[in-house]
C-alpha positions in Angstrom: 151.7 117.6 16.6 149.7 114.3 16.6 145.7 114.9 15.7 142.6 113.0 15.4 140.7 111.8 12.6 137.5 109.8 13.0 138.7 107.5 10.4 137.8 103.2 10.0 141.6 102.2 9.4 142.3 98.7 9.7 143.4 97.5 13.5 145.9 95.4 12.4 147.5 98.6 11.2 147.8 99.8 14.9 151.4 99.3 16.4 152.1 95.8 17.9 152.2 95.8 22.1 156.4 95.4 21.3 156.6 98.8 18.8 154.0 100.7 21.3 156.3 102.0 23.9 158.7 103.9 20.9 155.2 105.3 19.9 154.5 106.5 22.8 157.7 108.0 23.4 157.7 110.0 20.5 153.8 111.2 21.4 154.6 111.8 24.7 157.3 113.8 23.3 155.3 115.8 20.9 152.6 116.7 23.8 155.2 118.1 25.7 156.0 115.3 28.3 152.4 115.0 29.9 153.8 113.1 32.6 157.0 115.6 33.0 159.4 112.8 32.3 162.0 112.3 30.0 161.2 108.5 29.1 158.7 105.8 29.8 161.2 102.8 29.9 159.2 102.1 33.0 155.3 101.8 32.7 153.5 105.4 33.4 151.1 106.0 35.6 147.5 105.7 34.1 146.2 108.7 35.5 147.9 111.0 33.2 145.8 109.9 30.3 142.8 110.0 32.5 144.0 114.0 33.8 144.4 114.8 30.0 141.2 113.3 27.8 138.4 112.9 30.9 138.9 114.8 33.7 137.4 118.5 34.1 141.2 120.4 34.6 142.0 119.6 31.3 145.1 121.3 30.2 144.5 125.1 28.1 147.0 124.0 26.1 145.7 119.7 25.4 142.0 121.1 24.4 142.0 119.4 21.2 143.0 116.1 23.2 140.3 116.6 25.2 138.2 116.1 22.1 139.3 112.4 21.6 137.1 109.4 21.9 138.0 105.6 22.4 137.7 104.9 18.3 139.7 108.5 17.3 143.5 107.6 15.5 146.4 109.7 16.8 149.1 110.1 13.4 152.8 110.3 14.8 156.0 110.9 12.6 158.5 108.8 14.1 161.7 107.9 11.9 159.8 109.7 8.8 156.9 107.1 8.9 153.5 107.4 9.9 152.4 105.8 13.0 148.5 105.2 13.6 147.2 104.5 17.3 144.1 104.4 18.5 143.1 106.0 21.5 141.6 103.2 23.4 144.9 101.2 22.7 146.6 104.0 24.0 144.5 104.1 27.4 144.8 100.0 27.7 148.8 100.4 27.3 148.7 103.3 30.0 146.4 100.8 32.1 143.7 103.5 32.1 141.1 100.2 31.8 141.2 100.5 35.3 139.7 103.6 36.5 136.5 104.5 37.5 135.5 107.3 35.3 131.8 107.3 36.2 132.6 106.8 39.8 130.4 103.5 40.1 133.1 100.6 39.2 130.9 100.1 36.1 133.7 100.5 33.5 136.2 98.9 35.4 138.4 95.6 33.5 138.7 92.2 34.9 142.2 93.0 36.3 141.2 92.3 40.0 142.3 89.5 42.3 139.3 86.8 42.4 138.5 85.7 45.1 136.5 82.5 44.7 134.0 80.9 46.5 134.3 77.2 47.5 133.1 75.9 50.8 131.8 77.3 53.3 134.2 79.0 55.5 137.4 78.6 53.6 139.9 81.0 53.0 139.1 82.3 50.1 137.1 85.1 50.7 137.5 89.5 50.9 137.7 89.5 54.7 140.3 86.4 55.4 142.2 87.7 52.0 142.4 91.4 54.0 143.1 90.2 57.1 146.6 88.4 55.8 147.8 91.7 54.2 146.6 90.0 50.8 147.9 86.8 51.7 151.5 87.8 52.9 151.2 88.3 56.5 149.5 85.8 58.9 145.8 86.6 59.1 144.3 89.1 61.9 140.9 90.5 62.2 140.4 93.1 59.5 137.8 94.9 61.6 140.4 94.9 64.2 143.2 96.1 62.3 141.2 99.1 60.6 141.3 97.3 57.2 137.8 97.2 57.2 134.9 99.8 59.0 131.9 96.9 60.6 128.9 99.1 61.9 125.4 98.3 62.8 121.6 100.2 63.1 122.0 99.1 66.6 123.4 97.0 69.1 121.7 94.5 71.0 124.2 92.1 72.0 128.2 91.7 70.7 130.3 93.4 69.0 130.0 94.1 65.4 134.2 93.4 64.9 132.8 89.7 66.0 131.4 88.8 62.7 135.1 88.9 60.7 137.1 86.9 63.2 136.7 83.5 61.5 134.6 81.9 64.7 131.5 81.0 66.7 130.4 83.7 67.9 127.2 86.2 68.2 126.1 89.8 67.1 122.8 91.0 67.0 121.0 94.5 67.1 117.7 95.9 68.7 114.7 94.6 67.3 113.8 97.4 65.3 112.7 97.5 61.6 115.4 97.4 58.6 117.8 96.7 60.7 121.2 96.5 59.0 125.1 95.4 59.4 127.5 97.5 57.2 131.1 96.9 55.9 133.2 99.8 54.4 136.4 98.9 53.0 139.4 101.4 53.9 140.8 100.5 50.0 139.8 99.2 47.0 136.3 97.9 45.7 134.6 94.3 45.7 132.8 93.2 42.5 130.6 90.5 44.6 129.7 87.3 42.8 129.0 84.9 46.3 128.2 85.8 50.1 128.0 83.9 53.1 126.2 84.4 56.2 126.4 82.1 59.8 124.1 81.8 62.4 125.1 82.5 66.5 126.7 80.0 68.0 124.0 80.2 71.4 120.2 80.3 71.4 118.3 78.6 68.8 115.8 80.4 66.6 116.2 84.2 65.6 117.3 83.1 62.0 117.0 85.7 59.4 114.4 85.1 57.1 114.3 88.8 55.1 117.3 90.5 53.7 118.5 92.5 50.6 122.9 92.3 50.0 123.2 95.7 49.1 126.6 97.8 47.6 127.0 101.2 47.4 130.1 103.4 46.7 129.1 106.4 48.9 127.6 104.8 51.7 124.4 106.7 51.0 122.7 105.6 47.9 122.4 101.7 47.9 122.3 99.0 44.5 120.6 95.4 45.5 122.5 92.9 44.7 120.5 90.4 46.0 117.3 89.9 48.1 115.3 87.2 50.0 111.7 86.8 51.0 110.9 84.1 53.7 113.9 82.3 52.9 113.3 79.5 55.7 117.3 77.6 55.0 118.7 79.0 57.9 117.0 76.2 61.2 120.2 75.6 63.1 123.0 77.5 65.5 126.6 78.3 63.8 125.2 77.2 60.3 125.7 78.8 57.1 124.5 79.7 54.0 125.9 80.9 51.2 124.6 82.7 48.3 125.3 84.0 44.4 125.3 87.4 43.2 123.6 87.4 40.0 125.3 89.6 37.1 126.9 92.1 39.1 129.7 94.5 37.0 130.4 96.6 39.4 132.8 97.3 42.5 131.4 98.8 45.4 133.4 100.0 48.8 130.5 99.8 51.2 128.3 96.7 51.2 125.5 96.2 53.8 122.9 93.2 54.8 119.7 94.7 55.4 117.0 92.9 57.4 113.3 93.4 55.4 111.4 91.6 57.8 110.9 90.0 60.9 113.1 86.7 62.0 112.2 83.1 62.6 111.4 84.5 66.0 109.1 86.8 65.2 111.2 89.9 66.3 113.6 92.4 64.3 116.5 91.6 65.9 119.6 91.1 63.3 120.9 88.2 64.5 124.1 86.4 62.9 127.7 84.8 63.5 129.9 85.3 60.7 129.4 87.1 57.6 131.3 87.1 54.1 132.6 88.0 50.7 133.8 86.9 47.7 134.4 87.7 43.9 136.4 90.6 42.0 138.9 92.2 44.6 140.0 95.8 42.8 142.9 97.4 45.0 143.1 101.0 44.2 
């Protein structure tokens, strides 16, 4: 039975990415087939490492496993020689990088799709990259499709599904303080390096002047991920402006644009065209 030792071996004593899967065979073996099957020829699912070492069902019978940290050594006989692994090699073979233990997309790897940022309006961003089925169907409003969940404070005018269909167009909400315009994703989480917003196609003035970028993960407690005060850019119909996120690490699933103040107008009216995305797409 493999065990741990907190112990400072060398890492270039761990087994080579080529020798890992016989390792893992033989530990799997010796834990009595935590994944129930007979081989791992094909890659196994991540999760298992996760159900064993982090989650709170751990196994009666895997306690001491439940004991392990990233920088712990598992010994394994295999062919009467002595096999050292560590534990966070064995988690990065199983993919286990990519879960979410603390449930805020803090501690997730860079193994998303990027979507980049380029020009104004281009195709590279979440909303057009959801809308063609990840870029293998031709494209269709998310909003429409139930890829994504659009929802405002209020409605004045339009409808919210409007401001993810790639043209002029208009939405805009009662003129009531914080007003807000919220996405939810239906799958996977957005680390957000860039947004973009547009104004209406129709009326002049009514430009948003206020607003926070905000992520959350529950749709309830909100992270800002970027604010403006008085930013005056924004003097012309169907115009855009797009925006960095500064040092954001994590994915969120909800992601909102909250109004702070009033508009060029005066008024609290939300008033935009177009709205969108871009950076770290995470599928689930």
């Amino acid at each position: 039975m493999p065990y741990s030792v907190n112990d400072n071996l060398d890492p270039n004593n761990y087994p080579q990415p080529s020798n890992l899967i016989r390792v893992v065979n033989i530990l799997a073996t010796q834990l009595k087939l935590l994944t129930g099957k007979t081989d791992f020829a094909e890659k196994p699912d991540y999760s298992v490492l996760d159900a064993v070492n982090f989650s709170a069902g751990i196994p009666v019978n895997l306690v001491e496993l439940a004991q392990l940290s990233d920088n712990d050594i598992l010994l394994i006989f295999t062919n009467n020689e002595l096999k050292k692994i560590k534990v966070s090699t064995l988690k990065n073979y199983f993919g286990n990088s990519n879960n979410d233990n603390n449930g805020d997309g803090s501690d997730q790897a860079s193994t998303g799709t990027a979507l980049t940022y380029v020009s104004n309006g281009d195709a590279n961003g979440l909303f057009y990259y959801l809308g063609t089925a990840e870029k293998a169907v031709t494209w269709q409003n998310p909003a429409n499709a139930g890829i994504i969940l659009l929802s405002a404070s209020s409605t004045g005018s339009g409808d919210v599904s409007e401001l993810v269909n790639r043209q002029d167009g208009q939405f805009f909400t009662q003129s009531l303080p914080n007003s807000w315009i919220k996405v939810q994703l239906s799958s996977g989480k957005l680390k957000c390096s860039y947004y973009s917003l547009k104004t209406r196609n129709s009326s002049s003035d009514y430009y948003p002047r206020s607003w926070k970028l905000q992520g959350s993960n529950d749709g309830v407690d909100w992270d800002d991920l970027d604010t403006q005060n008085n930013n005056t850019s924004l003097v012309n119909n169907s115009q855009w402006l797009s925006l960095p996120v500064v040092a954001n690490s994590i994915g969120y699933r909800y992601f909102q644009i909250l109004q702070i103040g009033i508009n060029s107008a005066g008024y609290n009216h939300l008033v935009l065209g177009e709205i969108e995305l871009y950076g770290e797409y995470l599928s689930d």
